[in-house]
Amino acid sequence: MFKTKKDIVFIILTGIFITNAIVAELIGGKLIQIGPFLMSIGILPWPVVFLTTDLINEHFGKDGVRKLSFITAGLIAYCILLLFIGTKIPAFETGETVNDEQFHAVFGQGLFIMVASIIAFLVSQLVDVSVFWILRNKTGKKMIWLRSTGSTIISQLIDSFIVSGIAFWLTGKISTNDYINMSLSGYSFKLIIAIALTPMIYLGHYLIEKYLHSEEKTT
């Protein structure tokens, strides 16, 4: 473990990937409205997840992304289990601490959302890695922006409609019109952020390549 700089890079990217994925699940139950757009606050960390996915794809291959995606899905499921247990254990209330009603209001309603997100997460990640490598095989090491943005455009569209459909529409929490509006709004917002993060993709590639090549020069 940590025998090479490549190991360290993978651990750092993995940590960023898993942290943002789990945080997105935990905060996903809160809906926000920006102008006419209705969306889950959980969309905020997802562009970072897809950005990290592209970096892992580029430097560690599709098998690394697929394995990490399944591991992350398992960790999210573990969080769901702990939250479920947490909602069933009575709180010790003093008037100033969190009571059962407050705890359940925050985390209890998010359990089904997290289940929906696991499904959406796995499907979108598998689509993302497939599209990424189709474009990667056609462009080689050129046009990083095309394979990164192209895979994100397709995978995030699928993710937005799956998670909103399962978590909010099928459960009757929102109408069909709100479901379409919420999915398209969330997708548009994530897409804008993903495009805005394109320079970060190049910066990430540059820093990783520089860091890894520095090891080759010293060996």
mmCIF file of C-alpha atoms in Angstrom:
data_model
loop_
_atom_site.group_PDB
_atom_site.id
_atom_site.type_symbol
_atom_site.label_atom_id
_atom_site.label_comp_id
_atom_site.label_asym_id
_atom_site.label_seq_id
_atom_site.Cartn_x
_atom_site.Cartn_y
_atom_site.Cartn_z
ATOM 1 C CA MET A 1 0.000 0.000 0.000
ATOM 2 C CA PHE A 2 1.213 3.485 -0.951
ATOM 3 C CA LYS A 3 4.304 1.990 -2.579
ATOM 4 C CA THR A 4 3.992 4.269 -5.605
ATOM 5 C CA LYS A 5 2.697 7.739 -6.334
ATOM 6 C CA LYS A 6 0.024 6.161 -8.516
ATOM 7 C CA ASP A 7 -1.330 4.404 -5.410
ATOM 8 C CA ILE A 8 -1.531 7.743 -3.609
ATOM 9 C CA VAL A 9 -3.320 9.402 -6.535
ATOM 10 C CA PHE A 10 -5.866 6.595 -6.665
ATOM 11 C CA ILE A 11 -6.540 6.828 -2.921
ATOM 12 C CA ILE A 12 -7.054 10.602 -3.120
ATOM 13 C CA LEU A 13 -9.413 10.341 -6.103
ATOM 14 C CA THR A 14 -11.264 7.480 -4.435
ATOM 15 C CA GLY A 15 -11.721 9.525 -1.263
ATOM 16 C CA ILE A 16 -13.105 12.496 -3.210
ATOM 17 C CA PHE A 17 -15.373 10.191 -5.221
ATOM 18 C CA ILE A 18 -16.852 8.322 -2.242
ATOM 19 C CA THR A 19 -17.187 11.405 -0.011
ATOM 20 C CA ASN A 20 -19.134 13.416 -2.587
ATOM 21 C CA ALA A 21 -21.336 10.446 -3.523
ATOM 22 C CA ILE A 22 -22.330 9.768 0.098
ATOM 23 C CA VAL A 23 -22.834 13.453 0.963
ATOM 24 C CA ALA A 24 -25.075 13.817 -2.098
ATOM 25 C CA GLU A 25 -27.206 10.952 -0.807
ATOM 26 C CA LEU A 26 -27.447 12.356 2.716
ATOM 27 C CA ILE A 27 -28.589 15.823 1.652
ATOM 28 C CA GLY A 28 -30.699 14.691 -1.326
ATOM 29 C CA GLY A 29 -34.020 14.853 0.522
ATOM 30 C CA LYS A 30 -34.050 18.646 0.515
ATOM 31 C CA LEU A 31 -35.726 20.270 -2.497
ATOM 32 C CA ILE A 32 -34.796 23.783 -3.547
ATOM 33 C CA GLN A 33 -36.265 26.180 -6.079
ATOM 34 C CA ILE A 34 -34.151 28.556 -8.112
ATOM 35 C CA GLY A 35 -36.498 30.751 -10.115
ATOM 36 C CA PRO A 36 -38.866 28.372 -11.920
ATOM 37 C CA PHE A 37 -36.512 25.426 -11.448
ATOM 38 C CA LEU A 38 -37.196 22.731 -8.857
ATOM 39 C CA MET A 39 -34.333 20.435 -7.906
ATOM 40 C CA SER A 40 -32.742 18.423 -5.114
ATOM 41 C CA ILE A 41 -29.881 20.028 -3.202
ATOM 42 C CA GLY A 42 -28.128 16.684 -3.650
ATOM 43 C CA ILE A 43 -27.176 17.632 -7.201
ATOM 44 C CA LEU A 44 -24.428 19.939 -5.910
ATOM 45 C CA PRO A 45 -21.758 17.269 -5.211
ATOM 46 C CA TRP A 46 -22.537 15.121 -8.278
ATOM 47 C CA PRO A 47 -20.526 17.104 -10.838
ATOM 48 C CA VAL A 48 -17.476 16.486 -8.647
ATOM 49 C CA VAL A 49 -18.277 12.753 -8.702
ATOM 50 C CA PHE A 50 -18.410 12.731 -12.491
ATOM 51 C CA LEU A 51 -15.256 14.855 -12.718
ATOM 52 C CA THR A 52 -13.437 12.372 -10.488
ATOM 53 C CA THR A 53 -14.873 9.532 -12.582
ATOM 54 C CA ASP A 54 -13.245 10.999 -15.692
ATOM 55 C CA LEU A 55 -9.863 11.328 -13.979
ATOM 56 C CA ILE A 56 -10.001 7.753 -12.699
ATOM 57 C CA ASN A 57 -11.136 6.576 -16.126
ATOM 58 C CA GLU A 58 -8.206 8.273 -17.798
ATOM 59 C CA HIS A 59 -5.473 7.105 -15.455
ATOM 60 C CA PHE A 60 -6.755 3.805 -14.032
ATOM 61 C CA GLY A 61 -9.078 2.428 -16.693
ATOM 62 C CA LYS A 62 -12.714 1.387 -16.844
ATOM 63 C CA ASP A 63 -12.258 -1.563 -14.464
ATOM 64 C CA GLY A 64 -11.121 0.841 -11.745
ATOM 65 C CA VAL A 65 -14.243 2.979 -12.173
ATOM 66 C CA ARG A 66 -16.600 0.003 -12.256
ATOM 67 C CA LYS A 67 -15.146 -1.568 -9.130
ATOM 68 C CA LEU A 68 -15.160 1.757 -7.307
ATOM 69 C CA SER A 69 -18.782 2.358 -8.348
ATOM 70 C CA PHE A 70 -19.928 -0.957 -6.865
ATOM 71 C CA ILE A 71 -17.897 -0.354 -3.697
ATOM 72 C CA THR A 72 -19.446 3.105 -3.330
ATOM 73 C CA ALA A 73 -22.942 1.699 -3.879
ATOM 74 C CA GLY A 74 -22.239 -0.791 -1.100
ATOM 75 C CA LEU A 75 -21.088 1.987 1.230
ATOM 76 C CA ILE A 76 -24.216 4.013 0.453
ATOM 77 C CA ALA A 77 -26.303 0.939 1.271
ATOM 78 C CA TYR A 78 -24.386 0.655 4.546
ATOM 79 C CA CYS A 79 -25.293 4.291 5.311
ATOM 80 C CA ILE A 80 -28.936 3.502 4.599
ATOM 81 C CA LEU A 81 -28.795 0.606 7.057
ATOM 82 C CA LEU A 82 -27.245 2.760 9.786
ATOM 83 C CA LEU A 83 -29.772 5.546 9.228
ATOM 84 C CA PHE A 84 -32.635 3.056 9.330
ATOM 85 C CA ILE A 85 -31.360 1.655 12.634
ATOM 86 C CA GLY A 86 -30.861 5.210 13.895
ATOM 87 C CA THR A 87 -34.501 6.100 13.224
ATOM 88 C CA LYS A 88 -35.679 3.064 15.215
ATOM 89 C CA ILE A 89 -33.645 3.720 18.360
ATOM 90 C CA PRO A 90 -35.438 6.162 20.717
ATOM 91 C CA ALA A 91 -33.631 9.448 21.303
ATOM 92 C CA PHE A 92 -32.642 10.726 24.733
ATOM 93 C CA GLU A 93 -34.374 14.091 24.763
ATOM 94 C CA THR A 94 -33.375 17.029 26.935
ATOM 95 C CA GLY A 95 -35.182 19.790 25.074
ATOM 96 C CA GLU A 96 -31.955 20.999 23.506
ATOM 97 C CA THR A 97 -30.864 17.820 21.723
ATOM 98 C CA VAL A 98 -32.233 16.337 18.502
ATOM 99 C CA ASN A 99 -35.450 14.415 19.136
ATOM 100 C CA ASP A 100 -36.876 11.471 17.167
ATOM 101 C CA GLU A 101 -39.223 13.619 15.098
ATOM 102 C CA GLN A 102 -36.447 15.966 14.018
ATOM 103 C CA PHE A 103 -34.059 13.128 13.253
ATOM 104 C CA HIS A 104 -36.654 11.262 11.205
ATOM 105 C CA ALA A 105 -37.664 14.440 9.364
ATOM 106 C CA VAL A 106 -34.097 14.861 8.135
ATOM 107 C CA PHE A 107 -32.956 11.284 7.586
ATOM 108 C CA GLY A 108 -36.087 9.141 7.618
ATOM 109 C CA GLN A 109 -37.606 10.618 4.472
ATOM 110 C CA GLY A 110 -34.267 10.346 2.718
ATOM 111 C CA LEU A 111 -34.005 6.563 2.981
ATOM 112 C CA PHE A 112 -36.123 5.881 -0.097
ATOM 113 C CA ILE A 113 -34.328 8.671 -1.954
ATOM 114 C CA MET A 114 -31.013 7.009 -1.186
ATOM 115 C CA VAL A 115 -32.267 3.662 -2.500
ATOM 116 C CA ALA A 116 -33.360 5.404 -5.697
ATOM 117 C CA SER A 117 -30.018 7.149 -5.904
ATOM 118 C CA ILE A 118 -28.103 3.876 -5.645
ATOM 119 C CA ILE A 119 -29.950 2.544 -8.680
ATOM 120 C CA ALA A 120 -29.467 5.792 -10.599
ATOM 121 C CA PHE A 121 -25.831 5.993 -9.507
ATOM 122 C CA LEU A 122 -24.897 2.520 -10.723
ATOM 123 C CA VAL A 123 -26.745 2.825 -14.023
ATOM 124 C CA SER A 124 -25.314 6.268 -14.787
ATOM 125 C CA GLN A 125 -21.788 5.264 -13.794
ATOM 126 C CA LEU A 126 -21.829 2.189 -16.030
ATOM 127 C CA VAL A 127 -23.181 4.290 -18.898
ATOM 128 C CA ASP A 128 -20.591 6.992 -18.206
ATOM 129 C CA VAL A 129 -17.649 4.618 -18.342
ATOM 130 C CA SER A 130 -18.943 2.936 -21.513
ATOM 131 C CA VAL A 131 -19.454 6.219 -23.378
ATOM 132 C CA PHE A 132 -16.131 7.547 -22.089
ATOM 133 C CA TRP A 133 -14.190 4.616 -23.520
ATOM 134 C CA ILE A 134 -16.058 4.634 -26.819
ATOM 135 C CA LEU A 135 -14.926 8.231 -27.264
ATOM 136 C CA ARG A 136 -11.481 7.500 -25.782
ATOM 137 C CA ASN A 137 -10.858 4.730 -28.308
ATOM 138 C CA LYS A 138 -11.827 7.067 -31.149
ATOM 139 C CA THR A 139 -9.863 10.118 -30.002
ATOM 140 C CA GLY A 140 -6.878 8.533 -28.275
ATOM 141 C CA LYS A 141 -5.251 10.914 -25.832
ATOM 142 C CA LYS A 142 -6.592 13.970 -27.654
ATOM 143 C CA MET A 143 -9.826 15.888 -27.016
ATOM 144 C CA ILE A 144 -10.112 15.198 -23.290
ATOM 145 C CA TRP A 145 -13.044 17.622 -23.090
ATOM 146 C CA LEU A 146 -15.054 15.603 -25.625
ATOM 147 C CA ARG A 147 -14.968 12.265 -23.829
ATOM 148 C CA SER A 148 -15.347 13.864 -20.394
ATOM 149 C CA THR A 149 -18.239 16.150 -21.316
ATOM 150 C CA GLY A 150 -19.810 13.667 -23.740
ATOM 151 C CA SER A 151 -19.977 10.865 -21.194
ATOM 152 C CA THR A 152 -21.281 13.281 -18.561
ATOM 153 C CA ILE A 153 -24.035 14.637 -20.818
ATOM 154 C CA ILE A 154 -25.506 11.187 -21.344
ATOM 155 C CA SER A 155 -24.941 9.678 -17.898
ATOM 156 C CA GLN A 156 -26.265 12.668 -15.945
ATOM 157 C CA LEU A 157 -29.409 12.789 -18.083
ATOM 158 C CA ILE A 158 -30.116 9.164 -17.145
ATOM 159 C CA ASP A 159 -29.227 9.783 -13.493
ATOM 160 C CA SER A 160 -31.518 12.822 -13.193
ATOM 161 C CA PHE A 161 -34.614 11.093 -14.557
ATOM 162 C CA ILE A 162 -34.086 7.805 -12.683
ATOM 163 C CA VAL A 163 -33.538 9.279 -9.223
ATOM 164 C CA SER A 164 -36.337 11.860 -9.515
ATOM 165 C CA GLY A 165 -38.711 9.271 -10.946
ATOM 166 C CA ILE A 166 -38.152 6.654 -8.267
ATOM 167 C CA ALA A 167 -37.725 8.946 -5.258
ATOM 168 C CA PHE A 168 -40.365 11.587 -5.918
ATOM 169 C CA TRP A 169 -42.682 10.743 -8.842
ATOM 170 C CA LEU A 170 -43.424 7.055 -8.186
ATOM 171 C CA THR A 171 -43.970 7.806 -4.491
ATOM 172 C CA GLY A 172 -46.555 10.466 -5.353
ATOM 173 C CA LYS A 173 -44.601 13.325 -3.783
ATOM 174 C CA ILE A 174 -44.633 15.370 -6.986
ATOM 175 C CA SER A 175 -46.817 15.530 -10.089
ATOM 176 C CA THR A 176 -45.743 14.410 -13.546
ATOM 177 C CA ASN A 177 -45.166 17.999 -14.636
ATOM 178 C CA ASP A 178 -43.061 18.685 -11.555
ATOM 179 C CA TYR A 179 -41.161 15.445 -12.187
ATOM 180 C CA ILE A 180 -40.253 16.492 -15.725
ATOM 181 C CA ASN A 181 -39.426 20.012 -14.571
ATOM 182 C CA MET A 182 -37.350 18.748 -11.665
ATOM 183 C CA SER A 183 -35.445 16.226 -13.792
ATOM 184 C CA LEU A 184 -34.683 18.683 -16.579
ATOM 185 C CA SER A 185 -33.818 21.444 -14.106
ATOM 186 C CA GLY A 186 -31.474 19.208 -12.153
ATOM 187 C CA TYR A 187 -29.918 17.890 -15.353
ATOM 188 C CA SER A 188 -29.427 21.391 -16.757
ATOM 189 C CA PHE A 189 -27.883 22.605 -13.518
ATOM 190 C CA LYS A 190 -25.502 19.636 -13.307
ATOM 191 C CA LEU A 191 -24.611 20.035 -16.958
ATOM 192 C CA ILE A 192 -23.775 23.708 -16.523
ATOM 193 C CA ILE A 193 -21.563 22.889 -13.552
ATOM 194 C CA ALA A 194 -19.925 20.006 -15.446
ATOM 195 C CA ILE A 195 -19.108 22.280 -18.391
ATOM 196 C CA ALA A 196 -17.825 24.951 -16.010
ATOM 197 C CA LEU A 197 -15.565 22.320 -14.437
ATOM 198 C CA THR A 198 -13.966 21.422 -17.797
ATOM 199 C CA PRO A 199 -10.859 23.504 -17.023
ATOM 200 C CA MET A 200 -10.583 21.555 -13.755
ATOM 201 C CA ILE A 201 -10.429 18.328 -15.763
ATOM 202 C CA TYR A 202 -7.422 19.615 -17.674
ATOM 203 C CA LEU A 203 -5.882 20.936 -14.470
ATOM 204 C CA GLY A 204 -6.432 17.578 -12.788
ATOM 205 C CA HIS A 205 -4.845 15.724 -15.700
ATOM 206 C CA TYR A 206 -1.905 18.093 -15.702
ATOM 207 C CA LEU A 207 -1.259 17.792 -11.967
ATOM 208 C CA ILE A 208 -1.586 14.011 -11.992
ATOM 209 C CA GLU A 209 0.696 13.606 -15.011
ATOM 210 C CA LYS A 210 3.261 15.956 -13.509
ATOM 211 C CA TYR A 211 3.135 14.142 -10.172
ATOM 212 C CA LEU A 212 3.438 10.676 -11.731
ATOM 213 C CA HIS A 213 6.188 11.689 -14.147
ATOM 214 C CA SER A 214 8.184 13.186 -11.291
ATOM 215 C CA GLU A 215 8.335 9.664 -9.856
ATOM 216 C CA GLU A 216 9.639 8.240 -13.137
ATOM 217 C CA LYS A 217 12.424 10.815 -13.206
ATOM 218 C CA THR A 218 13.582 9.871 -9.724
ATOM 219 C CA THR A 219 13.603 6.093 -10.392
#
